[in-house]
Amino acid sequence: MAVKTLTINGDQYSAQEGESILAVCRQHHIPIPTLCHLEGLSTVGACRLCVVQIEGNPRLLPACTTKVEEGMIIQTSTPKLEKYRRMIVALLASEGNHVCAVCVANNHCELQDLAYQVGLVRVRYPYLYPDKKLDATHREYVMDHNRCVLCTRCVRVCDEVEGAHVWDVAGRGINCEIVSGLGGNWGDTQTCTECGKCVMVCPTGALFEKGVTVSEMEKKKGFLKYIITARQKKEWISQSE
Amino acid sequence: MTVDDLQELSEKELQRQSGKKHRILYCSAAGCVSCGSEKVSDALKAKIKEHALEKECDVVGTGCLGLCGEGPLVKVKNDRTLYQNVDVRTAEQIVESHILNGVPLKDHQTDLAAPFFTSQTKIVLENCGEIDSERIDEYIGARGYEALAKAVNEMQPAQVIEEIRKSGLRGRGGAGYSTGLKWGIVSKAHGEQKYVVCNADEGDPGAFMDRSVLEGDPHRVLEGMAIAGYAVGATQGYVYCRAEYPLAIERLKLAIKQAEKMGLLGNRILESQFNFRVDIRIGAGAFVCGEETALLQSIEGKRGNPKPRPPYPSEKGLWGMPTLINNVETFANIAPIIRNGSDWFAGIGTEKSKGTKVFALAGNIRNTGLIEVPMGIPLRSIIFDIGGGTPEGTEFKAAQTGGPSGGCIPSDQLELPVDYESLAKVGSIMGSGGMIVMDSTSKMVEVAKFFMQFCMDESCGKCIPCRVGTRHIYGLLDKISKKKGTQDDMVLLEELCMMVKETSLCGLGQSAPNPVLSTLRFFRHEYEELLQPVETYQDGSAPVADFTNG
C-alpha cells in the first residue's frame, strides 16, 4: 500500500493510504477530542468534535471519516476549532439532563472528560430539561435516556459486533431517541442476548448495570479490541485496556 | 418499436389533433384540482356531449398552465384564449358561447399578451399545459422520445455526455454542479451495476416546480433518465418521489407503464441493445431525504440519515455502486438539449449559467404561479413584470430564494441578474426554484424564525450542531421576536449560526442558518428594534458577551 506524507500542525508525518486523519493523529499522540468514534466500530462522523482544518478546503472536515491524502496540510487545533468544540460539548450539556453528582458514571464519563478536555466552564445556552424516560425493564441493565448523547455506539456495537441489532434511532432532530426492538421495553425484546456490549461502549451513564450507584459504573471497552482482533487476525490478545 | 414506428405514431397523433376544430385544455395539476377543475372538466364534457360536439372537440386535462393563483384555468387552444377562475357555469358558457357560436366570453379572460406570459422562455415547461400528461401519444406528438431515439441510435455514450457538458447545463437541485461533469464521473466509475436516480423529493416550503413537471409532463423526465442511463452505462433508474405528491406518483406510474408497453423503457429500447428500467420509490415525509446521501439510504430501505461525503454517490452510491443523482428539472432539460443540440441551449442564459430556470412564485405577489425564465433575467422582471408586483398598498421588501437553505434578496438588489453566481454573491442560493416574495407587511425576524423552525423539525438528529444548534437558534429567535432578547442573545445567535453552518454534517445543517444570516445582513435593524434596551453597569459600560467560553 502506498505511503502518504502529510503535515499536521506544522510537523510532517507519514501514513498509509486509506488511513483516516484521526488514526494518524492517534498514532502520534496528537490530541483530538472524539465522542461518536470508537475503534472497532464503523465511523459515522456524527458528533463533529473531531473536525479539523485542511488547507485549501473551505469546509471543516471530521478527522474520523476523512482519509489522508498526499501533501495534506492539517490544523487540528486552532482558536476557532477549539471554540467550536467547546460549543458542541456545551450543546450536548444543554440537550440532556446531565447531573454528574448523582450519576452512576461520574468520574468514568466521556462527556465529563470531554468537558474538561475542551475547557468548558460555563454553558451559555438555556438548559432544555427534556422529559426523558428511564427503561429498567431489562434483567441486568438500565437505559436512562436522560443521560444519552445519541452517539449511536450502542446501535453500532449491537448491530456490527453482536449481530443482534436490538437498538436503533427513532424520531427526528431534537426528539431523536434510542429505541430497543421496535420501540417497546428493552426487557421485552426477543433479540437482546444480554451480552452487555452496548453498556460497555456507552460513553456516559445512559446505559449501566443494575446494582451500581453513584460513580460506580466503570465502562471496560477492552473487549472490543479483543473480539475484533480475534475475528480478523485470529489472535487472542489481553482484554485489559 | 423502431424509430420509424415512433415517427409514424407522432404523425398520426398530430393528424388526429389537427382533425379537431377545437382543443379545450383544462388544468389538471394539483393547484387547479384543489380549486375545482375536475367539476369544470365534467361540466365541459357534459356540455360538449349535450351539443354532440365530441367529434370536433377535444377536452384535454393538461399539466400546469402557469397562473396558479387564478385557477381553475381553461384554455381554448386554437383561438389562443385563456379563461381564469372558471366555475361550472362559466365552463358551460364557454361551450355554448365560444365553441358553439364562436363568441368568446368577455369575462374571465386572461390577457395572454401580458408580461406574465410574454416574458417567459419555456424549455422544461414547453409541454406543460399543452399536452395530456396521461397519454403517451400526445408526448410523442410533441417530439417526445425523439431525443432518446437519437441518442441510442446515432450517438455513442461519450458523445451524449460531451453534448450535455458543452450545453453548460448545471444541476437544478440547488448546488449547480455541472451536469456533464457529473455524468462523466459516473460513466468512468467502476461498478458491475450503475444506477440513475431522479430526486423528486422537493420539500422546500412554497416550492412546486418538480411537482408540476411530474404532473404535467412525466415522460420528459423518464426520457431524460433513460438518456442518462445510456450515457453513464446504467440499466436501472429510480425516481425518489415524496409521498405528499400522490398525483405526480400516479401519473409517473402510468407513464412508466405506457413507455414500457411501447418499448421505450425496459429491455432493448427502440430495438437497440440498451436496457433501462425505471422504478418509483416513495419517501416517507422527511425533508432531509432530499439530501442525496440520505435519499440513497432511504431507497435502500434504511433510515434516511445523511452520510459524510466523500465517498460521493458518483463513486459509491446505491448499494455501494456508482450512482448518478439529478433533480427532476435537470432531467427535464436533457431531451431538448439532445434534440436541438448543445449550441442552442448554450445560447440561452448567461456565460456561466445556461438555459432557463423554473420558479414557483409565491408569497405576497399578484401573480402566484409557475414560471420559467432565462438565466440572468433581472430579479425586477420576475417580481414586477411577470409577478405583477406586490398587492396594492404594499411595497416590495425582499424575495427569498432557496427556501430554508437560501437567503433573502432585499429591494435594493432588484437589478440583480438571477443566476447561480450572482445569487451566491448576495448570500442566497438558486436552490431548487422556490421564490417567496415578501412585502412591507412581512417581519423578517418572523421569516427567519419560520425557516429555522422548519429546519429544526426536519433535522435528522444525527449530528450535534444541527440537532441541538437549530433548536437553540430557534429558541433565541423566538425570544427576540417576543421582545425578550438582549444584545448578548444576538452575539450568541450569530456565533451559533456560524458554528452550525461550518460544522454540520450535511447540506441541511450547513445551510440551515442561511435565512438568519441573510436577514441579519440586510435587515439587522429589525432584530435590534426588538431587543431590550441595553442595561448599563454603574460605571457606564455595557455588558459584554463572554467570548471565551462555549
mmCIF file of C-alpha atoms in Angstrom, chain A residues 44-48 59-60 65 80 83-84 86-87 91-92 94-95 121-122 124-126 128 149-150 169-174 176, chain B residues 285-286 303 308 457-465 467-469 471-472 492 495-496 498-499 502-505 510 546 548-550:
data_model
loop_
_atom_site.group_PDB
_atom_site.id
_atom_site.type_symbol
_atom_site.label_atom_id
_atom_site.label_comp_id
_atom_site.label_asym_id
_atom_site.label_seq_id
_atom_site.Cartn_x
_atom_site.Cartn_y
_atom_site.Cartn_z
ATOM 1 C CA VAL A 44 -20.317 7.836 11.262
ATOM 2 C CA GLY A 45 -18.852 11.334 11.585
ATOM 3 C CA ALA A 46 -21.810 12.428 13.681
ATOM 4 C CA CYS A 47 -20.517 14.268 16.749
ATOM 5 C CA ARG A 48 -18.379 16.722 14.735
ATOM 6 C CA ARG A 59 -15.080 23.234 4.878
ATOM 7 C CA LEU A 60 -14.114 21.822 8.227
ATOM 8 C CA THR A 65 -14.036 9.888 8.228
ATOM 9 C CA LYS A 80 -11.821 28.563 16.005
ATOM 10 C CA LYS A 83 -14.235 27.284 20.281
ATOM 11 C CA TYR A 84 -16.491 25.154 18.091
ATOM 12 C CA ARG A 86 -16.459 23.827 23.288
ATOM 13 C CA MET A 87 -19.742 24.909 21.764
ATOM 14 C CA LEU A 91 -24.838 21.961 23.259
ATOM 15 C CA LEU A 92 -24.711 18.371 24.490
ATOM 16 C CA SER A 94 -27.795 21.679 27.462
ATOM 17 C CA GLU A 95 -29.618 18.995 25.479
ATOM 18 C CA VAL A 121 -16.563 26.045 32.260
ATOM 19 C CA ARG A 122 -19.969 27.516 31.558
ATOM 20 C CA ARG A 124 -24.433 29.776 27.805
ATOM 21 C CA TYR A 125 -27.410 28.065 26.245
ATOM 22 C CA PRO A 126 -30.591 27.562 28.219
ATOM 23 C CA LEU A 128 -33.695 22.268 27.742
ATOM 24 C CA VAL A 149 -25.936 11.767 23.928
ATOM 25 C CA LEU A 150 -27.141 9.858 20.826
ATOM 26 C CA VAL A 169 -32.737 5.544 16.464
ATOM 27 C CA ALA A 170 -36.321 6.763 16.296
ATOM 28 C CA GLY A 171 -37.708 10.248 15.883
ATOM 29 C CA ARG A 172 -36.242 13.341 14.329
ATOM 30 C CA GLY A 173 -33.977 16.173 15.337
ATOM 31 C CA ILE A 174 -34.116 17.193 18.951
ATOM 32 C CA CYS A 176 -34.440 11.639 18.488
ATOM 33 C CA GLY B 285 -42.126 12.607 4.592
ATOM 34 C CA ALA B 286 -38.615 13.603 5.618
ATOM 35 C CA ARG B 303 -33.450 5.376 7.947
ATOM 36 C CA PRO B 308 -20.285 12.085 5.196
ATOM 37 C CA ASP B 457 -38.261 19.949 12.825
ATOM 38 C CA GLU B 458 -36.657 18.393 9.768
ATOM 39 C CA SER B 459 -33.170 17.797 11.204
ATOM 40 C CA CYS B 460 -32.475 14.067 11.249
ATOM 41 C CA GLY B 461 -30.732 14.369 14.602
ATOM 42 C CA LYS B 462 -27.551 12.580 13.609
ATOM 43 C CA CYS B 463 -25.026 15.354 14.155
ATOM 44 C CA ILE B 464 -24.980 17.525 17.251
ATOM 45 C CA PRO B 465 -24.621 21.007 15.682
ATOM 46 C CA ARG B 467 -29.784 18.618 16.141
ATOM 47 C CA VAL B 468 -29.195 20.899 19.124
ATOM 48 C CA GLY B 469 -27.889 24.016 17.382
ATOM 49 C CA ARG B 471 -33.109 24.128 18.466
ATOM 50 C CA HIS B 472 -31.194 26.856 20.293
ATOM 51 C CA LEU B 492 -24.966 34.024 20.854
ATOM 52 C CA GLU B 495 -21.934 32.515 16.940
ATOM 53 C CA LEU B 496 -24.303 29.575 16.846
ATOM 54 C CA MET B 498 -21.609 30.221 12.147
ATOM 55 C CA MET B 499 -20.863 27.085 14.141
ATOM 56 C CA GLU B 502 -19.366 25.261 9.491
ATOM 57 C CA THR B 503 -19.553 22.026 11.449
ATOM 58 C CA SER B 504 -22.792 20.304 10.430
ATOM 59 C CA LEU B 505 -22.604 17.008 8.610
ATOM 60 C CA GLN B 510 -24.768 23.639 6.759
ATOM 61 C CA ASP B 546 -18.372 36.102 27.163
ATOM 62 C CA THR B 548 -14.011 32.738 25.751
ATOM 63 C CA ASN B 549 -16.420 30.017 26.700
ATOM 64 C CA GLY B 550 -18.567 27.612 24.733
#
